[in-house]
mmCIF file of C-alpha atoms in Angstrom:
data_model
loop_
_atom_site.group_PDB
_atom_site.id
_atom_site.type_symbol
_atom_site.label_atom_id
_atom_site.label_comp_id
_atom_site.label_asym_id
_atom_site.label_seq_id
_atom_site.Cartn_x
_atom_site.Cartn_y
_atom_site.Cartn_z
ATOM 1 C CA MET G 1 -7.740 -20.040 30.742
ATOM 2 C CA PRO G 2 -6.491 -18.688 27.381
ATOM 3 C CA ALA G 3 -7.073 -20.807 24.280
ATOM 4 C CA ALA G 4 -4.196 -22.939 23.039
ATOM 5 C CA PRO G 5 -2.720 -22.320 19.574
ATOM 6 C CA ARG G 6 -4.136 -24.520 16.849
ATOM 7 C CA TYR G 7 -0.675 -25.207 15.438
ATOM 8 C CA LYS G 8 2.376 -26.266 17.434
ATOM 9 C CA ARG G 9 4.975 -26.041 14.646
ATOM 10 C CA ILE G 10 4.721 -23.715 11.651
ATOM 11 C CA LEU G 11 6.791 -22.685 8.639
ATOM 12 C CA VAL G 12 6.461 -19.021 7.672
ATOM 13 C CA LYS G 13 7.290 -18.111 4.072
ATOM 14 C CA LEU G 14 8.294 -14.461 4.046
ATOM 15 C CA SER G 15 9.012 -12.715 0.756
ATOM 16 C CA GLY G 16 12.018 -10.447 0.497
ATOM 17 C CA GLU G 17 9.735 -7.738 -0.869
ATOM 18 C CA ALA G 18 7.860 -7.733 2.451
ATOM 19 C CA LEU G 19 10.999 -6.286 4.079
ATOM 20 C CA MET G 20 11.106 -3.250 1.766
ATOM 21 C CA GLY G 21 8.167 -1.356 3.228
ATOM 22 C CA ASP G 22 7.667 1.594 0.901
ATOM 23 C CA ASP G 23 11.283 1.571 -0.270
ATOM 24 C CA ALA G 24 12.270 0.647 -3.823
ATOM 25 C CA TYR G 25 14.604 -2.101 -2.601
ATOM 26 C CA GLY G 26 16.668 -3.077 0.427
ATOM 27 C CA ILE G 27 15.455 -3.479 4.014
ATOM 28 C CA ASN G 28 13.238 -0.969 5.791
ATOM 29 C CA ARG G 29 14.162 -1.171 9.479
ATOM 30 C CA ASP G 30 10.718 -0.137 10.750
ATOM 31 C CA THR G 31 9.036 -2.738 8.557
ATOM 32 C CA LEU G 32 11.503 -5.387 9.718
ATOM 33 C CA ALA G 33 10.836 -4.508 13.364
ATOM 34 C CA GLY G 34 7.088 -4.792 12.786
ATOM 35 C CA ILE G 35 7.442 -8.247 11.230
ATOM 36 C CA VAL G 36 9.642 -9.409 14.105
ATOM 37 C CA ALA G 37 7.042 -8.196 16.603
ATOM 38 C CA GLU G 38 4.393 -10.309 14.837
ATOM 39 C CA VAL G 39 6.655 -13.374 14.991
ATOM 40 C CA LYS G 40 7.528 -12.761 18.650
ATOM 41 C CA ALA G 41 3.850 -12.627 19.618
ATOM 42 C CA VAL G 42 3.459 -16.145 18.232
ATOM 43 C CA ALA G 43 6.739 -17.448 19.671
ATOM 44 C CA ASP G 44 5.582 -16.248 23.104
ATOM 45 C CA LEU G 45 2.653 -18.677 22.783
ATOM 46 C CA GLY G 46 5.120 -21.572 22.657
ATOM 47 C CA VAL G 47 4.726 -22.169 18.923
ATOM 48 C CA GLU G 48 7.796 -23.583 17.152
ATOM 49 C CA ILE G 49 8.647 -21.380 14.171
ATOM 50 C CA GLY G 50 10.682 -21.937 11.043
ATOM 51 C CA VAL G 51 11.074 -19.128 8.493
ATOM 52 C CA VAL G 52 12.009 -19.287 4.818
ATOM 53 C CA ILE G 53 12.840 -15.876 3.431
ATOM 54 C CA GLY G 54 13.134 -14.633 -0.143
ATOM 55 C CA GLY G 55 15.713 -12.251 -1.575
ATOM 56 C CA GLY G 56 13.742 -10.159 -4.068
ATOM 57 C CA ASN G 57 14.209 -6.937 -2.112
ATOM 58 C CA ILE G 58 17.998 -7.106 -2.453
ATOM 59 C CA PHE G 59 18.093 -8.680 -5.894
ATOM 60 C CA ARG G 60 15.742 -5.964 -7.175
ATOM 61 C CA GLY G 61 18.521 -3.458 -6.552
ATOM 62 C CA MET G 62 20.773 -5.509 -8.835
ATOM 63 C CA ALA G 63 18.156 -5.888 -11.574
ATOM 64 C CA GLY G 64 20.087 -3.828 -14.107
ATOM 65 C CA ALA G 65 23.327 -5.724 -13.555
ATOM 66 C CA SER G 66 21.583 -9.094 -13.737
ATOM 67 C CA SER G 67 19.766 -8.348 -16.998
ATOM 68 C CA GLY G 68 20.702 -10.917 -19.630
ATOM 69 C CA MET G 69 22.625 -12.993 -17.117
ATOM 70 C CA ASP G 70 22.708 -16.783 -17.233
ATOM 71 C CA ARG G 71 19.686 -18.069 -15.268
ATOM 72 C CA ALA G 72 21.669 -20.362 -12.971
ATOM 73 C CA THR G 73 24.114 -17.569 -12.094
ATOM 74 C CA ALA G 74 21.250 -15.178 -11.375
ATOM 75 C CA ASP G 75 19.549 -17.793 -9.193
ATOM 76 C CA TYR G 76 22.711 -18.320 -7.139
ATOM 77 C CA MET G 77 22.954 -14.558 -6.637
ATOM 78 C CA GLY G 78 19.349 -14.602 -5.487
ATOM 79 C CA MET G 79 20.166 -17.365 -2.990
ATOM 80 C CA LEU G 80 22.964 -15.232 -1.554
ATOM 81 C CA ALA G 81 20.462 -12.394 -1.187
ATOM 82 C CA THR G 82 18.217 -14.671 0.902
ATOM 83 C CA VAL G 83 21.135 -15.400 3.227
ATOM 84 C CA MET G 84 21.686 -11.661 3.683
ATOM 85 C CA ASN G 85 17.995 -11.225 4.540
ATOM 86 C CA ALA G 86 18.133 -14.173 6.936
ATOM 87 C CA MET G 87 21.059 -12.594 8.769
ATOM 88 C CA ALA G 88 19.251 -9.246 9.022
ATOM 89 C CA LEU G 89 16.099 -10.947 10.303
ATOM 90 C CA SER G 90 18.084 -12.961 12.833
ATOM 91 C CA ASP G 91 19.799 -9.833 14.145
ATOM 92 C CA ALA G 92 16.474 -7.999 14.476
ATOM 93 C CA MET G 93 15.037 -10.991 16.359
ATOM 94 C CA ARG G 94 18.025 -11.018 18.702
ATOM 95 C CA GLN G 95 17.483 -7.350 19.486
ATOM 96 C CA SER G 96 13.824 -8.064 20.311
ATOM 97 C CA GLY G 97 14.734 -10.878 22.688
ATOM 98 C CA LEU G 98 14.074 -13.796 20.355
ATOM 99 C CA ASN G 99 16.618 -16.595 20.090
ATOM 100 C CA ALA G 100 17.134 -17.286 16.376
ATOM 101 C CA ARG G 101 19.435 -19.458 14.277
ATOM 102 C CA VAL G 102 20.189 -19.143 10.563
ATOM 103 C CA GLN G 103 20.806 -22.246 8.479
ATOM 104 C CA SER G 104 21.791 -22.009 4.828
ATOM 105 C CA ALA G 105 21.383 -24.501 1.986
ATOM 106 C CA LEU G 106 24.575 -22.971 0.573
ATOM 107 C CA SER G 107 27.786 -23.697 2.446
ATOM 108 C CA ILE G 108 28.958 -20.382 3.948
ATOM 109 C CA GLU G 109 30.134 -21.674 7.314
ATOM 110 C CA GLN G 110 32.128 -18.549 8.199
ATOM 111 C CA VAL G 111 28.844 -16.636 8.166
ATOM 112 C CA VAL G 112 25.940 -19.003 8.927
ATOM 113 C CA GLU G 113 25.391 -22.656 9.771
ATOM 114 C CA PRO G 114 24.811 -25.207 7.022
ATOM 115 C CA TYR G 115 21.315 -26.654 6.844
ATOM 116 C CA ILE G 116 21.130 -29.860 8.882
ATOM 117 C CA ARG G 117 17.634 -31.224 9.352
ATOM 118 C CA GLY G 118 18.199 -32.878 12.730
ATOM 119 C CA LYS G 119 19.840 -29.777 14.181
ATOM 120 C CA ALA G 120 17.042 -27.562 12.850
ATOM 121 C CA ILE G 121 14.426 -29.744 14.555
ATOM 122 C CA ARG G 122 16.402 -29.679 17.810
ATOM 123 C CA TYR G 123 16.575 -25.884 17.692
ATOM 124 C CA LEU G 124 12.807 -25.732 17.185
ATOM 125 C CA GLU G 125 12.230 -28.037 20.151
ATOM 126 C CA GLU G 126 14.448 -25.745 22.230
ATOM 127 C CA GLY G 127 12.221 -22.787 21.384
ATOM 128 C CA LYS G 128 14.555 -21.132 18.907
ATOM 129 C CA VAL G 129 13.314 -19.593 15.653
ATOM 130 C CA VAL G 130 15.101 -21.235 12.715
ATOM 131 C CA ILE G 131 15.575 -19.086 9.610
ATOM 132 C CA PHE G 132 16.337 -21.023 6.437
ATOM 133 C CA GLY G 133 18.397 -19.108 3.879
ATOM 134 C CA GLY G 134 19.821 -20.091 0.520
ATOM 135 C CA GLY G 135 16.562 -21.423 -0.907
ATOM 136 C CA THR G 136 16.854 -25.110 -1.759
ATOM 137 C CA GLY G 137 20.528 -24.670 -2.657
ATOM 138 C CA ASN G 138 19.712 -25.315 -6.316
ATOM 139 C CA PRO G 139 19.005 -22.956 -9.220
ATOM 140 C CA PHE G 140 15.630 -23.027 -10.996
ATOM 141 C CA PHE G 141 13.746 -23.555 -7.711
ATOM 142 C CA THR G 142 11.986 -20.700 -5.926
ATOM 143 C CA THR G 143 11.869 -19.899 -2.230
ATOM 144 C CA ASP G 144 8.220 -21.002 -2.359
ATOM 145 C CA THR G 145 9.539 -24.468 -3.169
ATOM 146 C CA ALA G 146 12.110 -24.113 -0.366
ATOM 147 C CA ALA G 147 9.259 -23.332 2.034
ATOM 148 C CA ALA G 148 7.295 -26.409 0.962
ATOM 149 C CA LEU G 149 10.434 -28.544 1.219
ATOM 150 C CA ARG G 150 11.613 -27.275 4.616
ATOM 151 C CA GLY G 151 8.063 -27.345 5.983
ATOM 152 C CA SER G 152 7.792 -31.006 5.016
ATOM 153 C CA GLU G 153 11.238 -31.853 6.380
ATOM 154 C CA ILE G 154 10.762 -30.293 9.814
ATOM 155 C CA GLY G 155 7.255 -31.673 10.258
ATOM 156 C CA ALA G 156 5.468 -28.321 10.178
ATOM 157 C CA GLU G 157 1.701 -28.536 10.502
ATOM 158 C CA ILE G 158 1.123 -25.663 8.063
ATOM 159 C CA VAL G 159 2.954 -23.299 5.719
ATOM 160 C CA LEU G 160 2.017 -19.673 6.302
ATOM 161 C CA LYS G 161 2.667 -17.521 3.250
ATOM 162 C CA ALA G 162 3.124 -13.999 4.592
ATOM 163 C CA THR G 163 2.469 -11.468 1.830
ATOM 164 C CA LYS G 164 1.173 -7.954 1.252
ATOM 165 C CA VAL G 165 -2.286 -9.311 0.344
ATOM 166 C CA ASP G 166 -4.722 -10.582 2.977
ATOM 167 C CA GLY G 167 -5.601 -13.828 1.216
ATOM 168 C CA VAL G 168 -6.446 -15.446 -2.110
ATOM 169 C CA TYR G 169 -9.100 -13.646 -4.178
ATOM 170 C CA SER G 170 -11.362 -14.669 -7.030
ATOM 171 C CA ALA G 171 -9.718 -11.900 -9.096
ATOM 172 C CA ASP G 172 -7.181 -9.123 -8.606
ATOM 173 C CA PRO G 173 -8.889 -6.910 -5.969
ATOM 174 C CA LYS G 174 -6.956 -3.874 -7.227
ATOM 175 C CA LYS G 175 -8.509 -4.260 -10.673
ATOM 176 C CA ASP G 176 -11.867 -5.771 -9.751
ATOM 177 C CA PRO G 177 -13.615 -4.217 -6.705
ATOM 178 C CA SER G 178 -16.124 -7.077 -6.717
ATOM 179 C CA ALA G 179 -13.412 -9.698 -6.159
ATOM 180 C CA THR G 180 -14.052 -11.816 -3.082
ATOM 181 C CA ARG G 181 -11.595 -13.425 -0.687
ATOM 182 C CA TYR G 182 -11.747 -17.176 -0.241
ATOM 183 C CA ALA G 183 -11.798 -18.180 3.427
ATOM 184 C CA ARG G 184 -11.005 -21.799 2.487
ATOM 185 C CA ILE G 185 -10.281 -23.511 -0.798
ATOM 186 C CA SER G 186 -8.990 -26.958 -1.737
ATOM 187 C CA PHE G 187 -5.763 -27.516 -3.654
ATOM 188 C CA ASP G 188 -7.725 -28.947 -6.565
ATOM 189 C CA GLU G 189 -10.081 -25.952 -6.659
ATOM 190 C CA ALA G 190 -7.161 -23.515 -6.568
ATOM 191 C CA ILE G 191 -5.483 -25.341 -9.459
ATOM 192 C CA GLY G 192 -8.723 -25.541 -11.441
ATOM 193 C CA ARG G 193 -9.354 -21.816 -11.050
ATOM 194 C CA GLY G 194 -5.769 -20.888 -11.865
ATOM 195 C CA LEU G 195 -5.178 -19.100 -8.562
ATOM 196 C CA GLY G 196 -1.544 -18.150 -8.024
ATOM 197 C CA VAL G 197 -1.118 -19.344 -4.453
ATOM 198 C CA MET G 198 2.474 -20.524 -4.875
ATOM 199 C CA ASP G 199 4.579 -21.645 -7.801
ATOM 200 C CA ALA G 200 3.552 -24.985 -9.311
ATOM 201 C CA THR G 201 6.378 -27.073 -7.822
ATOM 202 C CA ALA G 202 5.792 -25.791 -4.284
ATOM 203 C CA PHE G 203 2.040 -26.141 -4.623
ATOM 204 C CA ALA G 204 2.304 -29.736 -5.839
ATOM 205 C CA LEU G 205 4.671 -30.664 -3.004
ATOM 206 C CA CYS G 206 2.355 -29.224 -0.353
ATOM 207 C CA ARG G 207 -0.611 -31.033 -1.890
ATOM 208 C CA ASP G 208 1.234 -34.357 -2.064
ATOM 209 C CA GLN G 209 2.430 -34.015 1.541
ATOM 210 C CA LYS G 210 -1.052 -32.916 2.688
ATOM 211 C CA LEU G 211 0.594 -29.787 4.081
ATOM 212 C CA PRO G 212 -1.964 -26.954 4.202
ATOM 213 C CA ILE G 213 -1.095 -23.387 3.221
ATOM 214 C CA ASN G 214 -2.512 -20.202 4.682
ATOM 215 C CA VAL G 215 -2.036 -16.999 2.679
ATOM 216 C CA PHE G 216 -2.332 -13.824 4.776
ATOM 217 C CA SER G 217 -1.021 -10.280 5.118
ATOM 218 C CA ILE G 218 1.965 -9.903 7.439
ATOM 219 C CA PHE G 219 1.185 -6.165 7.569
ATOM 220 C CA LYS G 220 -2.217 -6.679 9.178
ATOM 221 C CA ALA G 221 -1.672 -6.263 12.910
ATOM 222 C CA GLY G 222 -2.063 -9.543 14.778
ATOM 223 C CA ALA G 223 -2.833 -11.535 11.612
ATOM 224 C CA LEU G 224 -0.073 -14.111 12.139
ATOM 225 C CA LYS G 225 -1.284 -14.781 15.670
ATOM 226 C CA ARG G 226 -4.883 -15.114 14.512
ATOM 227 C CA VAL G 227 -3.882 -17.652 11.866
ATOM 228 C CA VAL G 228 -1.969 -19.685 14.454
ATOM 229 C CA MET G 229 -4.961 -19.571 16.800
ATOM 230 C CA GLY G 230 -7.149 -20.994 14.028
ATOM 231 C CA GLU G 231 -9.249 -17.872 13.461
ATOM 232 C CA ASP G 232 -10.676 -16.805 10.095
ATOM 233 C CA GLU G 233 -7.671 -14.924 8.754
ATOM 234 C CA GLY G 234 -6.396 -15.024 5.196
ATOM 235 C CA THR G 235 -7.126 -18.034 2.984
ATOM 236 C CA LEU G 236 -6.613 -21.645 3.983
ATOM 237 C CA VAL G 237 -5.660 -23.953 1.106
ATOM 238 C CA HIS G 238 -6.213 -27.565 2.088
ATOM 239 C CA VAL G 239 -6.453 -31.106 0.690
#
């Protein structure tokens, strides 16, 4: 009899940059399809999945236009970019046979549903993937903070930060070949060593809610599934 997943409900934090592949900005369709396949492999195990997605891949293409812009205005533009990414991810999931719903912290009801906590939880219980766009709906807060917030609200057992790096290292592995990956590290240790796991607000919220974080590479085949199964993949940050 196959082993059961360690986690029943998860929140995946996916950066917008992860969708670019090798492109300078925008969405690389092959990369998007690969990410969806990783998510589908976990959904097929019966795991309930929420996703918070960033917008850096789209906003990077507007970097010149946004230079010198008021911070709040730029942040709202970034939130709109996350909604665009959420819609693209939802469409790719639909094409792969996954049932997905997009909920936005910004009110754009002609395009996507507004974020309603109770409805999001019901969708998860029905086996649908819920993609949260629009960040927190407020400027000055990152999508890392949105992931910590939504993860806490929906009762996720863990936040999985899907990046291009396969964990948290003692130093930058690109600059220091002797850098080692932490398999596990406490929140207090990560803070004490100045490790950039998430931004400070998100990190503090996860610590206060006793919501563990696992940092792993979404581009490593099967990594998401291994994390969900409780295998040694990426870095687990815990209380």
